[in-house]
Amino acid sequence: MFGGRNLLIATKHRKETVIAPLFSDAFGVHCFISDEIDTDSLGTFSGEIARKKNTIETLRDKCDLAHKTVGADLVVASEGTFGPHPTLFFAHADDEWMMLKDYRNNLEIVVREISTETNFYGDNINNIRDLEAFAFKVQFPSHGIILKPAEKNFSKIVKNIQDREELQQHFNSMMNEFGTAYAETDMRAMYNPTRMKVIEKVTNKLITKIKTACPVCDYPGFDVSEIKAGLPCNNCLLPTRSTLSHIYQCKNCNHTKEKKYPRNIHYEDPMYCDHCNP
């Protein structure tokens, strides 16, 4: 389905350095990028252009923008969000999503990777000592820093900072002009090697999902569409809220398959049972 075709990677932040080799090796596609595509128009990490839609819709818009602008019929795009981990308290997370859209075959495949491996951080900076401490915390200069007057003040934004002398100069200029300064990690992939590693993980996950074909029609992307709870308690044997099975479904022929005990356990610990441990 993909061999020999051109794959457009919808990015302006050099994600192709990770994505292109993996997809080329896996599917024999010819990867390319285009300067005509401005993915920042759909939202920026620094906040001056707000992202108006959720992650899936934004990903779809990225692919559609690439498809309409360049005319490519095979597109891959990724989108990351950063903030509190959805389940781990007091932990920051990089929540990366990636989508492949094949317009020729009406195919859309999406994967997600949540990682605590992130240097996402922002803080008000009042002096050079605080600036140096912030820079050390976010692994500067291998990882970039963005400066602006305040977290929600976008009247002046300095990006692409990867030099200590330049960082101090821009900080002094910001303080002289506004009397305040806010520093944040530059989360754009090309200035953030830590994030680029997570993008590599989500790329591999997408490749694995694409290669998982439907056992009936051989269509790619045969994956979990539903998670069924009800794993029995080891003590009372009543169903718990823990996962009993995964339901796989083909997007092409709608063939479904249930795989029980995806965690390789047949009974749940009574501590997770609402009857034994209400």
mmCIF file of C-alpha atoms in Angstrom:
data_model
loop_
_atom_site.group_PDB
_atom_site.id
_atom_site.type_symbol
_atom_site.label_atom_id
_atom_site.label_comp_id
_atom_site.label_asym_id
_atom_site.label_seq_id
_atom_site.Cartn_x
_atom_site.Cartn_y
_atom_site.Cartn_z
ATOM 1 C CA MET A 1 0.000 0.000 0.000
ATOM 2 C CA PHE A 2 2.859 2.430 0.750
ATOM 3 C CA GLY A 3 5.937 1.083 -1.052
ATOM 4 C CA GLY A 4 7.543 3.601 -3.414
ATOM 5 C CA ARG A 5 5.092 6.380 -2.561
ATOM 6 C CA ASN A 6 5.989 9.904 -1.401
ATOM 7 C CA LEU A 7 5.307 10.639 2.270
ATOM 8 C CA LEU A 8 4.984 14.287 3.258
ATOM 9 C CA ILE A 9 6.049 14.970 6.862
ATOM 10 C CA ALA A 10 4.005 18.003 7.934
ATOM 11 C CA THR A 11 6.481 19.889 10.121
ATOM 12 C CA LYS A 12 8.547 23.055 10.241
ATOM 13 C CA HIS A 13 10.491 21.977 13.341
ATOM 14 C CA ARG A 14 12.799 19.352 11.787
ATOM 15 C CA LYS A 15 10.884 16.326 13.052
ATOM 16 C CA GLU A 16 11.777 14.672 9.757
ATOM 17 C CA THR A 17 15.273 13.983 11.165
ATOM 18 C CA VAL A 18 13.664 11.301 13.351
ATOM 19 C CA ILE A 19 10.537 10.358 11.397
ATOM 20 C CA ALA A 20 11.936 10.023 7.866
ATOM 21 C CA PRO A 21 14.572 7.284 8.444
ATOM 22 C CA LEU A 22 12.130 5.135 10.418
ATOM 23 C CA PHE A 23 9.328 5.343 7.844
ATOM 24 C CA SER A 24 11.701 4.875 4.919
ATOM 25 C CA ASP A 25 13.127 1.706 6.441
ATOM 26 C CA ALA A 26 9.723 0.341 7.473
ATOM 27 C CA PHE A 27 7.699 0.964 4.297
ATOM 28 C CA GLY A 28 10.036 1.982 1.478
ATOM 29 C CA VAL A 29 8.447 5.434 1.185
ATOM 30 C CA HIS A 30 10.226 8.561 -0.055
ATOM 31 C CA CYS A 31 9.926 11.132 2.731
ATOM 32 C CA PHE A 32 9.984 14.876 2.113
ATOM 33 C CA ILE A 33 9.002 18.173 3.736
ATOM 34 C CA SER A 34 7.689 21.445 2.334
ATOM 35 C CA ASP A 35 8.386 25.039 3.355
ATOM 36 C CA GLU A 36 4.925 25.935 2.048
ATOM 37 C CA ILE A 37 3.269 24.398 5.112
ATOM 38 C CA ASP A 38 3.012 26.673 8.147
ATOM 39 C CA THR A 39 1.981 24.357 10.990
ATOM 40 C CA ASP A 40 2.452 27.248 13.461
ATOM 41 C CA SER A 41 -0.716 28.783 12.027
ATOM 42 C CA LEU A 42 -2.619 26.113 14.001
ATOM 43 C CA GLY A 43 -1.005 27.085 17.326
ATOM 44 C CA THR A 44 2.396 27.718 18.893
ATOM 45 C CA PHE A 45 3.987 26.416 22.093
ATOM 46 C CA SER A 46 4.945 29.929 23.159
ATOM 47 C CA GLY A 47 1.271 30.925 23.153
ATOM 48 C CA GLU A 48 1.116 33.900 20.784
ATOM 49 C CA ILE A 49 -1.071 31.788 18.458
ATOM 50 C CA ALA A 50 -3.549 29.786 20.514
ATOM 51 C CA ARG A 51 -4.471 26.267 19.472
ATOM 52 C CA LYS A 52 -8.226 26.436 18.957
ATOM 53 C CA LYS A 53 -8.994 22.709 18.601
ATOM 54 C CA ASN A 54 -8.203 19.514 20.485
ATOM 55 C CA THR A 55 -5.186 17.385 19.636
ATOM 56 C CA ILE A 56 -6.889 14.994 17.196
ATOM 57 C CA GLU A 57 -8.622 17.809 15.333
ATOM 58 C CA THR A 58 -5.366 19.788 15.155
ATOM 59 C CA LEU A 59 -3.522 16.746 13.804
ATOM 60 C CA ARG A 60 -6.194 16.253 11.185
ATOM 61 C CA ASP A 61 -5.982 19.933 10.247
ATOM 62 C CA LYS A 62 -2.199 19.627 9.882
ATOM 63 C CA CYS A 63 -2.571 16.700 7.511
ATOM 64 C CA ASP A 64 -5.350 18.425 5.560
ATOM 65 C CA LEU A 65 -3.279 21.619 5.322
ATOM 66 C CA ALA A 66 -0.368 19.623 3.911
ATOM 67 C CA HIS A 67 -2.639 17.707 1.533
ATOM 68 C CA LYS A 68 -4.306 20.844 0.158
ATOM 69 C CA THR A 69 -1.165 23.000 0.031
ATOM 70 C CA VAL A 70 1.235 20.521 -1.550
ATOM 71 C CA GLY A 71 -1.137 17.974 -3.064
ATOM 72 C CA ALA A 72 0.422 15.026 -1.220
ATOM 73 C CA ASP A 73 -1.865 12.017 -0.764
ATOM 74 C CA LEU A 74 0.192 10.411 2.035
ATOM 75 C CA VAL A 75 0.897 12.608 5.069
ATOM 76 C CA VAL A 76 2.170 12.130 8.614
ATOM 77 C CA ALA A 77 2.008 14.752 11.368
ATOM 78 C CA SER A 78 2.595 14.917 15.098
ATOM 79 C CA GLU A 79 1.326 17.161 17.877
ATOM 80 C CA GLY A 80 2.563 17.476 21.450
ATOM 81 C CA THR A 81 1.042 18.961 24.575
ATOM 82 C CA PHE A 82 2.809 19.560 27.864
ATOM 83 C CA GLY A 83 1.559 19.838 31.408
ATOM 84 C CA PRO A 84 0.546 17.725 34.420
ATOM 85 C CA HIS A 85 0.595 13.956 33.874
ATOM 86 C CA PRO A 86 -2.995 12.646 33.550
ATOM 87 C CA THR A 87 -2.527 10.017 36.290
ATOM 88 C CA LEU A 88 0.737 10.735 38.137
ATOM 89 C CA PHE A 89 0.434 13.579 40.631
ATOM 90 C CA PHE A 90 3.121 16.307 40.666
ATOM 91 C CA ALA A 91 4.704 14.978 37.441
ATOM 92 C CA HIS A 92 5.042 16.844 34.149
ATOM 93 C CA ALA A 93 4.357 14.926 30.965
ATOM 94 C CA ASP A 94 4.988 15.118 27.249
ATOM 95 C CA ASP A 95 1.789 13.917 25.578
ATOM 96 C CA GLU A 96 2.699 13.159 21.955
ATOM 97 C CA TRP A 97 0.225 12.163 19.254
ATOM 98 C CA MET A 98 0.961 11.144 15.682
ATOM 99 C CA MET A 99 -1.350 10.635 12.711
ATOM 100 C CA LEU A 100 -0.901 9.051 9.294
ATOM 101 C CA LYS A 101 -3.474 9.978 6.639
ATOM 102 C CA ASP A 102 -3.594 8.148 3.337
ATOM 103 C CA TYR A 103 -5.973 10.181 1.160
ATOM 104 C CA ARG A 104 -5.736 7.692 -1.701
ATOM 105 C CA ASN A 105 -7.058 4.821 0.445
ATOM 106 C CA ASN A 106 -9.174 6.863 2.906
ATOM 107 C CA LEU A 107 -7.037 5.649 5.804
ATOM 108 C CA GLU A 108 -6.372 7.425 9.111
ATOM 109 C CA ILE A 109 -4.249 5.891 11.888
ATOM 110 C CA VAL A 110 -3.467 7.605 15.196
ATOM 111 C CA VAL A 111 -1.224 6.726 18.148
ATOM 112 C CA ARG A 112 -0.327 8.359 21.452
ATOM 113 C CA GLU A 113 2.729 8.288 23.719
ATOM 114 C CA ILE A 114 2.714 9.843 27.211
ATOM 115 C CA SER A 115 6.155 10.312 28.727
ATOM 116 C CA THR A 116 7.429 11.796 31.970
ATOM 117 C CA GLU A 117 10.763 12.323 30.219
ATOM 118 C CA THR A 118 10.366 16.052 29.635
ATOM 119 C CA ASN A 119 12.063 19.288 30.656
ATOM 120 C CA PHE A 120 8.887 21.328 30.221
ATOM 121 C CA TYR A 121 9.105 24.241 32.651
ATOM 122 C CA GLY A 122 8.453 27.968 32.957
ATOM 123 C CA ASP A 123 9.079 30.558 35.663
ATOM 124 C CA ASN A 124 9.298 34.262 36.439
ATOM 125 C CA ILE A 125 12.949 35.311 36.516
ATOM 126 C CA ASN A 126 14.100 38.306 38.568
ATOM 127 C CA ASN A 127 17.884 38.145 38.437
ATOM 128 C CA ILE A 128 20.851 36.509 36.731
ATOM 129 C CA ARG A 129 21.224 33.919 39.490
ATOM 130 C CA ASP A 130 17.640 32.722 38.987
ATOM 131 C CA LEU A 131 18.224 32.715 35.233
ATOM 132 C CA GLU A 132 21.292 30.491 35.607
ATOM 133 C CA ALA A 133 19.383 28.120 37.902
ATOM 134 C CA PHE A 134 16.540 27.915 35.378
ATOM 135 C CA ALA A 135 18.978 27.284 32.527
ATOM 136 C CA PHE A 136 20.593 24.433 34.444
ATOM 137 C CA LYS A 137 17.195 22.888 35.253
ATOM 138 C CA VAL A 138 16.067 22.757 31.611
ATOM 139 C CA GLN A 139 19.439 21.472 30.305
ATOM 140 C CA PHE A 140 20.429 24.667 28.506
ATOM 141 C CA PRO A 141 22.168 25.185 26.081
ATOM 142 C CA SER A 142 21.468 21.753 24.503
ATOM 143 C CA HIS A 143 17.793 22.648 25.000
ATOM 144 C CA GLY A 144 16.527 26.077 23.967
ATOM 145 C CA ILE A 145 14.930 28.791 26.100
ATOM 146 C CA ILE A 146 12.213 31.317 25.226
ATOM 147 C CA LEU A 147 11.954 34.706 26.971
ATOM 148 C CA LYS A 148 8.962 37.041 27.199
ATOM 149 C CA PRO A 149 7.828 39.770 29.648
ATOM 150 C CA ALA A 150 5.316 37.507 31.450
ATOM 151 C CA GLU A 151 3.677 34.134 30.948
ATOM 152 C CA LYS A 152 0.630 35.624 29.169
ATOM 153 C CA ASN A 153 2.359 38.702 27.750
ATOM 154 C CA PHE A 154 3.158 38.095 24.077
ATOM 155 C CA SER A 155 4.086 41.664 23.163
ATOM 156 C CA LYS A 156 7.715 40.571 22.818
ATOM 157 C CA ILE A 157 8.947 36.989 22.460
ATOM 158 C CA VAL A 158 12.575 35.966 21.979
ATOM 159 C CA LYS A 159 13.037 32.430 20.644
ATOM 160 C CA ASN A 160 15.938 30.341 19.331
ATOM 161 C CA ILE A 161 18.143 31.106 22.363
ATOM 162 C CA GLN A 162 20.925 28.503 22.641
ATOM 163 C CA ASP A 163 23.895 30.632 23.770
ATOM 164 C CA ARG A 164 24.626 31.747 27.353
ATOM 165 C CA GLU A 165 25.843 35.223 26.441
ATOM 166 C CA GLU A 166 22.859 35.739 24.182
ATOM 167 C CA LEU A 167 20.522 34.528 26.944
ATOM 168 C CA GLN A 168 21.887 37.079 29.413
ATOM 169 C CA GLN A 169 21.715 39.876 26.843
ATOM 170 C CA HIS A 170 18.065 39.175 26.002
ATOM 171 C CA PHE A 171 17.200 38.841 29.699
ATOM 172 C CA ASN A 172 18.798 42.216 30.512
ATOM 173 C CA SER A 173 16.990 43.802 27.577
ATOM 174 C CA MET A 174 13.670 42.316 28.710
ATOM 175 C CA MET A 175 14.158 43.588 32.269
ATOM 176 C CA ASN A 176 15.132 47.060 31.091
ATOM 177 C CA GLU A 177 12.104 47.318 28.812
ATOM 178 C CA PHE A 178 9.399 45.668 30.924
ATOM 179 C CA GLY A 179 10.802 45.308 34.439
ATOM 180 C CA THR A 180 9.846 41.614 34.399
ATOM 181 C CA ALA A 181 10.891 38.478 32.525
ATOM 182 C CA TYR A 182 9.452 35.010 32.087
ATOM 183 C CA ALA A 183 11.573 32.084 30.885
ATOM 184 C CA GLU A 184 10.202 28.834 29.487
ATOM 185 C CA THR A 185 11.640 25.769 27.830
ATOM 186 C CA ASP A 186 11.547 25.882 24.061
ATOM 187 C CA MET A 187 9.427 22.809 23.355
ATOM 188 C CA ARG A 188 9.806 22.928 19.574
ATOM 189 C CA ALA A 189 11.338 19.631 18.518
ATOM 190 C CA MET A 190 14.422 21.108 16.849
ATOM 191 C CA TYR A 191 15.417 22.877 20.084
ATOM 192 C CA ASN A 192 14.468 20.077 22.450
ATOM 193 C CA PRO A 193 16.369 16.756 22.131
ATOM 194 C CA THR A 194 14.403 15.280 25.051
ATOM 195 C CA ARG A 195 11.132 15.797 23.206
ATOM 196 C CA MET A 196 12.673 14.467 19.993
ATOM 197 C CA LYS A 197 13.294 11.131 21.759
ATOM 198 C CA VAL A 198 9.584 10.908 22.626
ATOM 199 C CA ILE A 199 8.715 11.696 19.010
ATOM 200 C CA GLU A 200 10.943 8.773 18.033
ATOM 201 C CA LYS A 201 8.977 6.525 20.405
ATOM 202 C CA VAL A 202 5.593 7.599 19.059
ATOM 203 C CA THR A 203 6.868 7.146 15.485
ATOM 204 C CA ASN A 204 7.849 3.548 16.233
ATOM 205 C CA LYS A 205 4.470 3.004 17.863
ATOM 206 C CA LEU A 206 2.705 4.297 14.744
ATOM 207 C CA ILE A 207 4.797 2.048 12.499
ATOM 208 C CA THR A 208 3.909 -0.981 14.658
ATOM 209 C CA LYS A 209 0.215 -0.102 14.488
ATOM 210 C CA ILE A 210 0.307 0.361 10.708
ATOM 211 C CA LYS A 211 1.994 -3.026 10.309
ATOM 212 C CA THR A 212 -0.692 -4.734 12.416
ATOM 213 C CA ALA A 213 -3.001 -5.848 9.622
ATOM 214 C CA CYS A 214 -6.557 -7.143 9.792
ATOM 215 C CA PRO A 215 -6.530 -10.980 9.701
ATOM 216 C CA VAL A 216 -9.482 -10.956 7.284
ATOM 217 C CA CYS A 217 -8.806 -8.212 4.699
ATOM 218 C CA ASP A 218 -5.134 -7.380 5.460
ATOM 219 C CA TYR A 219 -5.967 -3.688 5.966
ATOM 220 C CA PRO A 220 -3.404 -1.836 8.135
ATOM 221 C CA GLY A 221 -4.134 -0.434 11.575
ATOM 222 C CA PHE A 222 -5.988 -3.373 13.166
ATOM 223 C CA ASP A 223 -5.943 -2.083 16.723
ATOM 224 C CA VAL A 224 -7.840 -1.718 19.989
ATOM 225 C CA SER A 225 -11.170 0.071 19.541
ATOM 226 C CA GLU A 226 -12.701 -0.775 22.927
ATOM 227 C CA ILE A 227 -11.487 -1.765 26.392
ATOM 228 C CA LYS A 228 -13.804 -4.024 28.402
ATOM 229 C CA ALA A 229 -13.677 -4.018 32.183
ATOM 230 C CA GLY A 230 -14.687 -6.938 34.399
ATOM 231 C CA LEU A 231 -11.562 -8.852 35.405
ATOM 232 C CA PRO A 232 -12.788 -11.083 38.281
ATOM 233 C CA CYS A 233 -11.579 -10.558 41.829
ATOM 234 C CA ASN A 234 -9.241 -13.253 43.119
ATOM 235 C CA ASN A 235 -11.195 -13.397 46.381
ATOM 236 C CA CYS A 236 -14.927 -13.021 45.643
ATOM 237 C CA LEU A 237 -14.786 -13.714 41.880
ATOM 238 C CA LEU A 238 -17.061 -10.738 41.184
ATOM 239 C CA PRO A 239 -16.125 -8.454 38.267
ATOM 240 C CA THR A 240 -13.858 -5.499 39.018
ATOM 241 C CA ARG A 241 -13.235 -2.300 37.055
ATOM 242 C CA SER A 242 -9.906 -3.670 35.838
ATOM 243 C CA THR A 243 -9.438 -4.599 32.174
ATOM 244 C CA LEU A 244 -10.766 -8.007 31.146
ATOM 245 C CA SER A 245 -10.214 -7.752 27.396
ATOM 246 C CA HIS A 246 -9.346 -5.577 24.419
ATOM 247 C CA ILE A 247 -11.619 -5.429 21.386
ATOM 248 C CA TYR A 248 -9.767 -5.046 18.069
ATOM 249 C CA GLN A 249 -11.625 -3.712 15.034
ATOM 250 C CA CYS A 250 -10.746 -3.225 11.375
ATOM 251 C CA LYS A 251 -11.620 0.194 9.956
ATOM 252 C CA ASN A 252 -12.083 -1.305 6.515
ATOM 253 C CA CYS A 253 -14.214 -4.467 6.870
ATOM 254 C CA ASN A 254 -15.289 -3.954 10.536
ATOM 255 C CA HIS A 255 -13.990 -7.391 11.539
ATOM 256 C CA THR A 256 -13.647 -7.566 15.335
ATOM 257 C CA LYS A 257 -11.609 -9.761 17.620
ATOM 258 C CA GLU A 258 -11.576 -9.962 21.408
ATOM 259 C CA LYS A 259 -8.306 -10.580 23.219
ATOM 260 C CA LYS A 260 -8.794 -11.486 26.858
ATOM 261 C CA TYR A 261 -6.352 -10.850 29.689
ATOM 262 C CA PRO A 262 -4.113 -8.267 27.932
ATOM 263 C CA ARG A 263 -2.170 -7.798 31.199
ATOM 264 C CA ASN A 264 -1.515 -11.565 31.342
ATOM 265 C CA ILE A 265 -3.388 -11.957 34.621
ATOM 266 C CA HIS A 266 -6.689 -13.828 35.014
ATOM 267 C CA TYR A 267 -7.735 -12.414 38.408
ATOM 268 C CA GLU A 268 -7.409 -9.029 40.064
ATOM 269 C CA ASP A 269 -5.964 -8.344 43.502
ATOM 270 C CA PRO A 270 -8.826 -7.857 46.053
ATOM 271 C CA MET A 271 -7.399 -4.425 46.931
ATOM 272 C CA TYR A 272 -8.817 -3.212 43.571
ATOM 273 C CA CYS A 273 -12.210 -4.838 44.102
ATOM 274 C CA ASP A 274 -15.136 -2.545 44.976
ATOM 275 C CA HIS A 275 -16.825 -5.410 46.877
ATOM 276 C CA CYS A 276 -13.851 -6.620 48.923
ATOM 277 C CA ASN A 277 -12.304 -3.175 49.367
ATOM 278 C CA PRO A 278 -15.160 -0.642 49.051
#
